[in-house]
Amino acid sequence: MKRKAMPVVAALGLILLIIAIFFGYRFLDRFIPSKEPADLSELLGIKENEVALYLNENLEEEKGIYLQGQTYLPIKWVNQTLNERFYWDENEKLLVYALPDTIVYADHTTLGSSGKPLIWVNEDGVYLSIGLIANYTDIRLSTYDQDLHKRIFINNLWEPETKATAVKEGSLRIKGGVKSPIITEITPGSQVTVLESMEKWDKVRTQDGFIGYIERKRLGTATSQTPQSTFVPPTYKSISMEEPVSLAWHQVTSPDGNASFDKVIANTKGVNVISPTWYELTDNEGNFRSLADTEYVKKAHEKGIEVWALINNFSTDVNTEILMSKTSVRRKLIESLMAEVERYNLDGLNLDFEGIKEEAGVHYVQFIRELSIPCREKGIVLSIDNYVPTAGTQFYNRKEQGIVADYVIIMGYDEHYAGGDAGSVASIEYVENGIKNTLAQVPKEKVINAIPFYTRVWTEGEDGNTTSSALGIEMAQKWIDENQVELYWQEELGQYYGELQSEEGLKKVWMEEERSIGLKMDLIKKYDLAGVACWKLGFEPSGLWDQVRLDKNE
């Protein structure tokens, strides 16, 4: 019996040994570091002549391309993330870069200092050389485009960074854990930038241009270093009046309209800028109608009033996107406007481009940049009219306007407009929000808030249709008096409200008058803005100017 039991015991022991070895191996395998190399092409997401692109240590979906021994980046990506001032004219196949005092042009034949093209154009789009980008942009570059797996690191942040030196050899892995594939090896003495710390692993960027994870125990004490920029940004010098701006628009629709200057200015108080609506674009080739008048300017100057002539895009024959998207047309228009400035001794230009579509925005802003150059050179004020900021008007790029132009004017009215629902033209909350949202992008020293010298009388017909007619404040008050409309103060709107039942339907009016205008002026003073603008001369009773006037020491 004992002899028969021995083989059984031995077999059982062997089975237990095999099980122990199996589970022991499985246990140890969890802690044995993997030596599997990472697939760098897959990790970087590149193929053929593509260059992986990191922005502030994050791998971007966009890729660069490596051609003729240098790396190029897509201009669309550059505009969105690094520098919006690189402007590509698709019509004339021209790269345009506006500086404060000059404009730089380049096309596909333009070579850089290396003797290689500055730009590359193919079926996928337009690409800029990294040297060109770095020349005009405040960035740090680390390029590894000579390696098999090409990559480039761009940083445009200048915040403190955490640095550490390796004290032991270690493997940089795709993820934290010894089983993750190896990207590269780290040797003692090499420095890494620590991007993120976990319990036992740190995410780092190595000196040889890889990002991954390494065991923290292989790194020494971390220190903080703040990178220093050597980039010298362009300086945009602006013109600023020595006193608060008190601008009044003068609507001139024919040569005879200039003769009304004396009449419309007679009852004003404190106006130091007048903006006649002299120029209107007439086509998409940069031509415009001019109603400018030498005698008008002379009269204004004799009264100590500057003349900032207005140009608009209101003609139905004008498509702003088509007009502004051609560099040669913008140049022609700018040269023509500056000739008018010289001929009529103008003090400034006021751009009133309204109703443009988002597609036109980038071209319009480029026009502003380019126009600002001769204005700056000749000491001519450049002011830009803007809607109250909304999500749908962000493409007007008020931030850039506030850099290159002298004044940014908020048209703080048309809260409710013809064709829309009945309501106030400019409630106090609407005006204040417009100011605050503009100040988020433009320095207060450049912000002018425009106020309405008009209101609307709304008619809600029995057919359900709502119509309105715009009346100047003076005419609106006459309508109120003649119809004996009783007005009630609306505290939340900062206006009087009245209504009248008529044969046409229910008429409603949110009245602009001295009290409501005074509240708007209080906002201008509260936010210490550069001044006020008024639309338009001739709409106001003379007594209103006691509220509008901005004294220098206020």
Coordinates of C-alpha atoms in Angstrom, one line a residue:
M1 CA 0.0 0.0 0.0
K2 CA 2.8 2.4 0.8
R3 CA 4.5 1.8 -2.5
K4 CA 1.3 2.7 -4.4
A5 CA 0.9 5.9 -2.4
M6 CA 4.4 7.3 -3.2
P7 CA 3.7 8.0 -6.9
V8 CA 0.5 9.7 -6.0
V9 CA 2.2 12.0 -3.5
A10 CA 5.0 12.7 -6.0
A11 CA 2.5 13.6 -8.7
L12 CA 0.5 15.8 -6.4
G13 CA 3.7 17.5 -5.3
L14 CA 4.7 18.1 -8.9
I15 CA 1.3 19.6 -9.7
L16 CA 1.5 21.9 -6.7
L17 CA 5.1 22.9 -7.8
I18 CA 3.9 23.7 -11.3
I19 CA 1.0 25.7 -9.9
A20 CA 3.3 27.6 -7.6
I21 CA 5.8 28.3 -10.4
F22 CA 2.9 29.5 -12.7
F23 CA 1.4 31.8 -10.2
G24 CA 4.8 32.9 -9.0
Y25 CA 5.7 33.8 -12.5
R26 CA 2.4 35.7 -13.0
F27 CA 3.1 37.6 -9.8
L28 CA 6.6 38.4 -10.7
D29 CA 5.6 39.3 -14.3
R30 CA 3.6 42.2 -12.9
F31 CA 6.7 43.8 -11.6
I32 CA 9.2 42.9 -14.4
P33 CA 9.6 46.0 -16.6
S34 CA 8.6 45.6 -20.2
K35 CA 11.3 46.2 -22.8
E36 CA 8.7 46.6 -25.7
P37 CA 9.6 49.7 -27.8
A38 CA 6.9 52.2 -28.6
D39 CA 5.7 52.7 -32.2
L40 CA 6.8 56.3 -32.5
S41 CA 5.0 56.9 -35.8
E42 CA 1.8 55.8 -34.2
L43 CA 2.5 57.7 -31.0
L44 CA 3.1 61.0 -32.9
G45 CA 0.4 60.3 -35.5
I46 CA 2.7 61.1 -38.4
K47 CA 3.6 59.6 -41.8
E48 CA 5.8 60.4 -44.7
N49 CA 6.9 64.0 -44.6
E50 CA 4.7 65.1 -41.7
V51 CA 5.9 66.8 -38.6
A52 CA 4.3 66.2 -35.2
L53 CA 3.3 69.5 -33.6
Y54 CA 3.3 70.2 -29.9
L55 CA 1.8 73.4 -28.5
N56 CA 2.6 74.1 -24.8
E57 CA 3.5 70.4 -24.5
N58 CA 0.2 69.2 -25.9
L59 CA 0.2 67.1 -29.1
E60 CA -1.9 68.9 -31.8
E61 CA -4.1 67.2 -34.4
E62 CA -2.6 69.5 -37.0
K63 CA 0.6 68.4 -38.6
G64 CA 3.5 70.4 -40.1
I65 CA 5.2 69.3 -43.3
Y66 CA 9.0 68.9 -43.9
L67 CA 10.1 70.1 -47.3
Q68 CA 13.4 71.2 -48.7
G69 CA 15.1 70.8 -45.4
Q70 CA 12.8 72.9 -43.2
T71 CA 9.4 72.6 -41.5
Y72 CA 6.3 74.5 -42.5
L73 CA 3.1 74.9 -40.4
P74 CA -0.5 75.5 -41.7
I75 CA -1.3 79.2 -41.7
K76 CA -4.9 78.5 -40.5
W77 CA -3.5 76.8 -37.4
V78 CA -0.9 79.6 -36.9
N79 CA -3.7 82.2 -37.1
Q80 CA -5.9 80.4 -34.6
T81 CA -3.2 79.6 -32.0
L82 CA -0.1 81.8 -32.4
N83 CA -0.4 84.9 -34.5
E84 CA -3.5 86.1 -36.3
R85 CA -1.7 88.8 -38.2
F86 CA -0.4 86.5 -40.9
Y87 CA -2.9 87.3 -43.6
W88 CA -3.3 85.2 -46.8
D89 CA -4.8 86.8 -49.9
E90 CA -6.3 83.9 -51.7
N91 CA -7.3 86.0 -54.7
E92 CA -3.8 87.4 -55.3
K93 CA -1.9 84.5 -53.7
L94 CA 0.0 86.8 -51.5
L95 CA 1.0 86.7 -47.8
V96 CA 0.6 90.1 -46.1
Y97 CA 1.9 91.1 -42.7
A98 CA 1.1 94.6 -41.4
L99 CA 3.5 96.1 -38.9
P100 CA 3.0 99.5 -37.2
D101 CA 4.9 101.4 -39.8
T102 CA 5.1 99.1 -42.9
I103 CA 3.6 96.1 -44.7
V104 CA 5.6 93.0 -45.5
Y105 CA 4.6 91.0 -48.6
A106 CA 5.6 87.5 -49.7
D107 CA 4.5 84.9 -52.3
H108 CA 5.6 81.4 -53.1
T109 CA 8.8 82.7 -54.8
T110 CA 10.0 84.7 -51.8
L111 CA 13.0 83.2 -50.2
G112 CA 14.2 83.6 -46.6
S113 CA 17.8 84.1 -45.3
S114 CA 18.3 80.3 -45.7
G115 CA 17.6 80.6 -49.4
K116 CA 14.5 78.5 -49.0
P117 CA 10.8 79.6 -49.6
L118 CA 9.1 81.4 -46.8
I119 CA 5.8 80.0 -47.7
W120 CA 4.6 76.8 -49.3
V121 CA 1.3 76.4 -51.2
N122 CA -0.2 73.1 -52.2
E123 CA -3.6 71.5 -52.6
D124 CA -3.9 71.2 -48.8
G125 CA -3.5 74.9 -48.2
V126 CA -0.9 77.5 -47.3
Y127 CA 2.1 76.8 -45.0
L128 CA 4.5 79.1 -43.3
S129 CA 8.1 78.3 -42.5
I130 CA 8.9 78.1 -38.8
G131 CA 11.6 80.8 -39.2
L132 CA 9.1 83.2 -40.6
I133 CA 6.6 82.5 -37.8
A134 CA 9.3 82.9 -35.1
N135 CA 10.4 86.2 -36.6
Y136 CA 7.1 87.9 -35.9
T137 CA 5.7 85.8 -32.9
D138 CA 6.6 85.6 -29.2
I139 CA 7.3 81.9 -29.0
R140 CA 9.9 79.4 -28.0
L141 CA 10.9 76.7 -30.6
S142 CA 12.5 73.3 -30.2
T143 CA 12.8 71.4 -33.4
Y144 CA 13.6 67.8 -34.0
D145 CA 12.9 67.7 -37.7
Q146 CA 16.2 66.1 -38.6
D147 CA 15.2 62.9 -36.8
L148 CA 13.4 60.0 -38.4
H149 CA 10.3 60.8 -36.4
K150 CA 10.0 64.5 -37.0
R151 CA 8.5 66.7 -34.3
I152 CA 8.5 70.3 -33.2
F153 CA 7.7 71.9 -29.9
I154 CA 6.2 75.4 -29.7
N155 CA 5.6 77.3 -26.4
N156 CA 3.9 80.7 -26.2
L157 CA 3.4 80.7 -22.5
W158 CA 6.0 82.2 -20.2
E159 CA 4.9 80.7 -16.9
P160 CA 7.3 79.0 -14.4
E161 CA 8.3 75.5 -15.3
T162 CA 9.3 72.6 -13.1
K163 CA 12.7 71.2 -13.9
A164 CA 14.4 68.0 -12.6
T165 CA 17.7 66.1 -13.3
A166 CA 17.8 62.4 -13.6
V167 CA 19.8 60.7 -10.9
K168 CA 19.3 57.1 -12.2
E169 CA 18.8 55.5 -15.5
G170 CA 15.2 55.0 -16.5
S171 CA 12.8 54.3 -19.3
L172 CA 10.4 57.0 -20.6
R173 CA 7.1 55.2 -21.2
I174 CA 3.9 56.0 -23.0
K175 CA 1.9 55.6 -19.7
G176 CA 2.8 55.4 -16.1
G177 CA 3.6 51.8 -15.3
V178 CA 6.5 49.4 -16.1
K179 CA 4.4 47.5 -18.6
S180 CA 3.9 50.4 -20.9
P181 CA 6.0 50.6 -24.1
I182 CA 9.3 52.5 -24.0
I183 CA 9.6 55.8 -25.9
T184 CA 13.3 56.5 -25.0
E185 CA 15.9 56.0 -22.3
I186 CA 16.9 58.7 -19.8
T187 CA 20.5 58.8 -18.5
P188 CA 21.8 60.2 -15.3
G189 CA 22.5 64.0 -15.5
S190 CA 19.9 64.7 -18.2
Q191 CA 17.3 67.3 -17.4
V192 CA 13.6 66.9 -17.9
T193 CA 10.7 69.3 -17.6
V194 CA 8.1 67.9 -15.2
L195 CA 4.6 68.4 -16.7
E196 CA 2.4 66.4 -14.3
S197 CA 3.1 64.5 -11.1
M198 CA 1.3 61.3 -10.0
E199 CA 1.8 59.1 -7.0
K200 CA 4.9 57.2 -8.3
W201 CA 5.3 58.5 -11.8
D202 CA 5.9 61.9 -13.4
K203 CA 4.9 63.0 -16.9
V204 CA 7.9 64.8 -18.4
R205 CA 9.4 66.2 -21.5
T206 CA 13.0 65.1 -22.2
Q207 CA 15.9 67.1 -23.6
D208 CA 15.8 65.1 -26.8
G209 CA 12.1 66.0 -27.4
F210 CA 9.8 63.3 -26.2
I211 CA 6.9 63.4 -23.7
G212 CA 6.1 60.4 -21.6
Y213 CA 6.2 59.0 -18.1
I214 CA 9.1 58.0 -15.8
E215 CA 9.3 56.7 -12.3
R216 CA 9.7 59.6 -9.9
K217 CA 12.4 57.8 -7.9
R218 CA 14.7 58.2 -10.9
L219 CA 14.6 62.0 -10.7
G220 CA 16.3 64.4 -8.3
T221 CA 14.9 67.4 -6.5
A222 CA 12.6 69.5 -8.7
T223 CA 13.2 73.3 -9.1
S224 CA 11.2 76.1 -10.7
Q225 CA 12.5 78.1 -13.6
T226 CA 10.8 80.9 -15.5
P227 CA 11.6 81.2 -19.2
Q228 CA 12.5 84.6 -20.4
S229 CA 11.4 86.0 -23.8
T230 CA 13.8 87.9 -26.0
F231 CA 11.0 88.8 -28.5
V232 CA 10.6 92.5 -29.0
P233 CA 6.9 93.2 -29.8
P234 CA 5.9 95.9 -32.3
T235 CA 4.9 99.2 -30.8
Y236 CA 1.6 100.7 -31.9
K237 CA 1.6 104.4 -31.1
S238 CA -1.8 105.9 -30.8
I239 CA -3.2 109.4 -31.0
S240 CA -5.2 110.5 -28.0
M241 CA -6.9 113.8 -27.5
E242 CA -5.9 115.8 -24.5
E243 CA -9.5 116.1 -23.4
P244 CA -12.5 113.7 -23.4
V245 CA -13.9 113.2 -26.9
S246 CA -17.3 114.7 -27.5
L247 CA -18.1 113.6 -31.1
A248 CA -21.2 114.4 -33.0
W249 CA -22.1 112.7 -36.3
H250 CA -23.5 115.0 -39.0
Q251 CA -25.4 113.1 -41.6
V252 CA -24.7 114.6 -45.0
T253 CA -26.4 113.0 -47.9
S254 CA -25.7 115.6 -50.7
P255 CA -23.3 118.4 -51.4
D256 CA -26.0 120.9 -50.2
G257 CA -26.0 119.2 -46.8
N258 CA -22.6 120.7 -45.9
A259 CA -24.3 124.1 -45.7
S260 CA -26.2 123.0 -42.6
F261 CA -23.0 122.9 -40.6
D262 CA -23.6 126.3 -38.9
K263 CA -27.2 125.4 -38.0
V264 CA -26.5 122.0 -36.5
I265 CA -23.5 123.1 -34.5
A266 CA -25.0 126.3 -33.2
N267 CA -26.8 124.9 -30.2
T268 CA -24.2 122.3 -29.2
K269 CA -22.0 122.6 -26.1
G270 CA -18.6 121.0 -25.7
V271 CA -18.4 119.3 -29.1
N272 CA -14.8 118.9 -30.1
V273 CA -15.1 116.5 -33.0
I274 CA -17.6 116.4 -35.8
S275 CA -17.9 113.4 -38.1
P276 CA -19.7 114.2 -41.4
T277 CA -20.9 111.2 -43.4
W278 CA -19.0 112.2 -46.5
Y279 CA -17.7 108.9 -47.9
E280 CA -19.7 105.9 -49.1
L281 CA -18.2 102.9 -51.0
T282 CA -19.8 102.5 -54.4
D283 CA -18.4 99.2 -55.7
N284 CA -16.1 96.3 -55.0
E285 CA -13.1 98.0 -56.6
G286 CA -12.3 100.5 -53.9
N287 CA -14.2 103.5 -55.3
F288 CA -16.3 105.8 -53.2
R289 CA -18.5 108.8 -53.4
S290 CA -17.2 111.9 -51.8
L291 CA -19.1 114.9 -50.4
A292 CA -16.1 116.4 -48.7
D293 CA -16.0 120.2 -48.6
T294 CA -13.0 122.5 -47.9
E295 CA -15.1 125.3 -46.4
Y296 CA -16.8 122.9 -44.0
V297 CA -13.4 121.9 -42.6
K298 CA -12.3 125.5 -42.4
K299 CA -15.4 126.5 -40.4
A300 CA -15.0 123.5 -38.0
H301 CA -11.3 124.3 -37.4
E302 CA -12.1 127.9 -36.7
K303 CA -14.4 126.7 -33.9
G304 CA -11.7 124.4 -32.5
I305 CA -13.5 121.3 -33.8
E306 CA -11.7 118.4 -35.4
V307 CA -13.2 116.7 -38.5
W308 CA -13.2 112.9 -38.6
A309 CA -14.8 112.1 -41.9
L310 CA -16.9 109.0 -42.0
I311 CA -16.8 106.2 -44.6
N312 CA -19.5 103.5 -44.8
N313 CA -20.3 100.4 -46.7
F314 CA -24.1 100.9 -46.9
S315 CA -24.4 100.7 -50.7
T316 CA -26.2 97.6 -52.0
D317 CA -23.6 97.5 -54.8
V318 CA -20.9 96.7 -52.2
N319 CA -20.0 93.3 -50.9
T320 CA -17.5 93.9 -48.1
E321 CA -16.0 90.5 -48.3
I322 CA -15.2 90.7 -52.0
L323 CA -13.9 94.3 -51.7
M324 CA -11.7 93.8 -48.7
S325 CA -10.3 90.4 -49.7
K326 CA -8.1 91.8 -52.4
T327 CA -4.9 93.4 -51.3
S328 CA -4.6 95.6 -54.4
V329 CA -8.1 96.9 -53.8
R330 CA -7.4 97.6 -50.1
R331 CA -4.3 99.5 -51.1
K332 CA -6.1 101.5 -53.7
L333 CA -8.9 102.4 -51.2
I334 CA -6.3 103.4 -48.6
E335 CA -4.3 105.6 -51.0
S336 CA -7.5 107.3 -52.1
L337 CA -8.7 108.0 -48.6
M338 CA -5.3 109.4 -47.6
A339 CA -5.4 111.7 -50.7
E340 CA -8.8 113.0 -49.4
V341 CA -7.2 113.6 -46.0
E342 CA -4.4 115.7 -47.6
R343 CA -6.8 117.5 -49.9
Y344 CA -9.3 118.5 -47.3
N345 CA -7.0 118.8 -44.2
L346 CA -8.9 116.2 -42.3
D347 CA -8.0 115.4 -38.7
G348 CA -9.3 111.8 -38.7
L349 CA -11.3 109.0 -40.4
N350 CA -14.2 107.2 -38.9
L351 CA -15.0 103.7 -40.3
D352 CA -18.7 102.8 -40.1
F353 CA -18.9 99.3 -41.7
E354 CA -22.1 97.6 -40.7
G355 CA -24.0 94.4 -41.6
I356 CA -20.9 92.5 -42.7
K357 CA -20.9 88.8 -42.6
E358 CA -18.5 86.7 -40.5
E359 CA -16.6 85.7 -43.7
A360 CA -15.7 89.3 -44.3
G361 CA -14.4 89.9 -40.8
V362 CA -10.8 88.8 -41.3
H363 CA -10.5 91.0 -44.4
Y364 CA -12.1 94.0 -42.7
V365 CA -9.7 93.8 -39.8
Q366 CA -6.8 93.5 -42.2
F367 CA -8.0 96.7 -43.9
I368 CA -8.0 98.4 -40.5
R369 CA -4.4 97.3 -39.8
E370 CA -3.2 98.5 -43.2
L371 CA -5.1 101.8 -43.0
S372 CA -3.7 102.5 -39.5
I373 CA -0.2 102.7 -40.9
P374 CA -0.5 105.9 -43.0
C375 CA -2.9 107.3 -40.4
R376 CA -0.2 106.7 -37.7
E377 CA 2.5 108.2 -40.0
K378 CA 0.5 111.4 -40.8
G379 CA -1.0 111.8 -37.3
I380 CA -4.5 111.2 -38.5
V381 CA -7.0 109.8 -35.9
L382 CA -8.5 106.4 -36.9
S383 CA -11.8 105.5 -35.1
I384 CA -13.9 102.4 -35.7
D385 CA -17.6 102.1 -35.1
N386 CA -18.8 98.8 -33.6
Y387 CA -22.0 97.2 -32.5
V388 CA -22.6 96.4 -28.8
P389 CA -20.7 93.1 -28.4
T390 CA -22.6 89.9 -29.0
A391 CA -21.6 86.4 -29.8
G392 CA -22.5 87.1 -33.5
T393 CA -20.2 90.1 -33.8
Q394 CA -17.0 88.7 -32.3
F395 CA -15.4 88.6 -35.8
Y396 CA -15.2 92.4 -35.7
N397 CA -12.2 91.6 -33.5
R398 CA -12.4 94.6 -31.1
K399 CA -9.2 93.5 -29.3
E400 CA -7.2 94.0 -32.5
Q401 CA -9.0 97.2 -33.2
G402 CA -8.0 98.4 -29.8
I403 CA -4.4 97.8 -30.6
V404 CA -4.0 99.3 -34.1
A405 CA -6.7 102.0 -34.1
D406 CA -6.9 105.1 -31.9
Y407 CA -10.5 104.9 -30.8
V408 CA -13.1 102.1 -30.7
I409 CA -16.7 103.5 -30.7
I410 CA -19.6 101.5 -29.2
M411 CA -22.8 102.2 -31.0
G412 CA -24.8 101.8 -27.8
Y413 CA -28.2 101.8 -29.4
D414 CA -30.6 99.8 -31.7
E415 CA -31.3 97.3 -28.9
H416 CA -34.6 97.1 -30.6
Y417 CA -34.7 98.1 -34.3
A418 CA -37.0 98.4 -37.3
G419 CA -38.3 95.0 -38.3
G420 CA -37.9 93.5 -34.8
D421 CA -39.9 93.4 -31.6
A422 CA -41.0 96.5 -29.9
G423 CA -38.8 97.8 -27.2
S424 CA -36.2 100.4 -26.0
V425 CA -33.6 101.7 -28.4
A426 CA -31.1 101.8 -25.6
S427 CA -32.0 100.6 -22.1
I428 CA -29.5 101.4 -19.4
E429 CA -28.6 97.7 -18.8
Y430 CA -28.0 97.2 -22.5
V431 CA -25.7 100.2 -22.6
E432 CA -23.8 99.2 -19.6
N433 CA -23.3 95.6 -20.8
G434 CA -22.0 97.0 -24.1
I435 CA -19.5 99.1 -22.2
K436 CA -18.3 96.3 -19.9
N437 CA -18.0 93.7 -22.7
T438 CA -16.0 96.2 -24.8
L439 CA -13.7 97.0 -22.0
A440 CA -12.9 93.3 -21.6
Q441 CA -11.1 93.7 -25.0
V442 CA -10.2 97.3 -25.4
P443 CA -8.4 99.7 -23.0
K444 CA -10.8 102.4 -21.5
E445 CA -8.5 105.1 -22.9
K446 CA -9.7 104.1 -26.4
V447 CA -13.3 103.4 -25.8
I448 CA -16.0 105.9 -26.8
N449 CA -19.7 105.2 -26.1
A450 CA -22.2 106.5 -28.6
I451 CA -25.7 107.5 -27.4
P452 CA -28.9 107.9 -29.5
F453 CA -30.5 111.3 -30.1
Y454 CA -33.5 109.4 -31.3
T455 CA -36.2 106.9 -30.2
R456 CA -38.8 104.8 -32.0
V457 CA -42.6 105.0 -31.9
W458 CA -43.8 101.5 -32.3
T459 CA -47.2 100.5 -33.7
E460 CA -48.7 97.1 -32.9
G461 CA -51.5 96.6 -35.4
E462 CA -54.6 94.5 -35.0
D463 CA -53.1 92.2 -37.7
G464 CA -50.3 91.3 -35.4
N465 CA -47.7 93.2 -37.3
T466 CA -45.3 95.5 -35.5
T467 CA -43.9 98.6 -37.3
S468 CA -41.9 101.5 -36.1
S469 CA -40.7 105.0 -37.1
A470 CA -37.5 106.7 -35.8
L471 CA -38.0 110.1 -34.4
G472 CA -35.4 112.5 -33.1
I473 CA -35.7 113.4 -29.5
E474 CA -37.1 116.8 -30.3
M475 CA -39.7 115.5 -32.7
A476 CA -40.6 112.6 -30.3
Q477 CA -41.3 115.1 -27.6
K478 CA -43.6 117.1 -29.9
W479 CA -45.4 113.8 -30.7
I480 CA -45.8 113.1 -27.0
D481 CA -47.2 116.6 -26.3
E482 CA -49.5 116.7 -29.3
N483 CA -51.0 113.3 -28.4
Q484 CA -51.0 113.9 -24.7
V485 CA -49.2 110.6 -24.0
E486 CA -48.6 110.1 -20.3
L487 CA -45.1 108.8 -19.6
Y488 CA -44.1 106.5 -16.7
W489 CA -40.6 106.1 -15.4
Q490 CA -39.2 102.6 -15.9
E491 CA -36.4 102.2 -13.3
E492 CA -35.0 99.0 -14.7
L493 CA -34.8 100.5 -18.2
G494 CA -33.7 104.0 -17.2
Q495 CA -36.3 105.5 -19.4
Y496 CA -39.9 106.8 -19.6
Y497 CA -42.5 104.7 -21.2
G498 CA -45.8 105.7 -22.7
E499 CA -48.5 104.2 -25.0
L500 CA -51.4 105.4 -27.0
Q501 CA -54.4 103.5 -28.5
S502 CA -54.9 104.8 -32.1
E503 CA -56.8 103.8 -35.2
E504 CA -53.6 102.2 -36.5
G505 CA -53.2 100.1 -33.3
L506 CA -51.4 100.4 -30.0
K507 CA -48.5 102.8 -30.1
K508 CA -45.6 102.5 -27.7
V509 CA -42.6 104.7 -27.0
W510 CA -39.6 104.3 -24.8
M511 CA -38.5 107.9 -24.6
E512 CA -35.0 109.2 -24.8
E513 CA -34.7 112.6 -23.1
E514 CA -32.5 114.5 -20.6
R515 CA -32.9 112.0 -17.7
S516 CA -32.3 108.9 -19.7
I517 CA -29.4 110.5 -21.6
G518 CA -28.0 111.7 -18.3
L519 CA -27.9 108.1 -17.0
K520 CA -25.9 107.0 -20.0
M521 CA -23.5 109.9 -19.5
D522 CA -23.1 108.7 -15.9
L523 CA -21.9 105.3 -17.2
I524 CA -19.3 107.0 -19.4
K525 CA -18.0 108.8 -16.4
K526 CA -18.3 105.7 -14.1
Y527 CA -16.1 103.6 -16.5
D528 CA -13.8 106.5 -17.2
L529 CA -14.2 106.2 -21.0
A530 CA -12.4 108.3 -23.6
G531 CA -15.6 110.1 -24.5
V532 CA -19.0 110.2 -26.0
A533 CA -20.4 110.1 -29.6
C534 CA -23.9 111.2 -30.6
W535 CA -26.1 110.1 -33.4
K536 CA -27.0 112.5 -34.9
L537 CA -26.8 116.3 -35.0
G538 CA -30.2 117.9 -35.6
F539 CA -32.2 115.3 -33.7
E540 CA -31.7 116.9 -30.3
P541 CA -33.2 119.8 -28.4
S542 CA -30.6 122.4 -27.4
G543 CA -31.2 121.8 -23.7
L544 CA -30.0 118.2 -24.0
W545 CA -26.4 119.3 -24.3
D546 CA -26.2 120.3 -20.7
Q547 CA -26.5 116.5 -20.0
V548 CA -24.2 115.4 -22.8
R549 CA -21.3 117.8 -22.3
L550 CA -18.1 116.3 -20.9
D551 CA -15.9 118.8 -19.2
K552 CA -12.2 118.1 -19.2
N553 CA -11.9 117.9 -15.4
E554 CA -15.0 115.7 -14.8

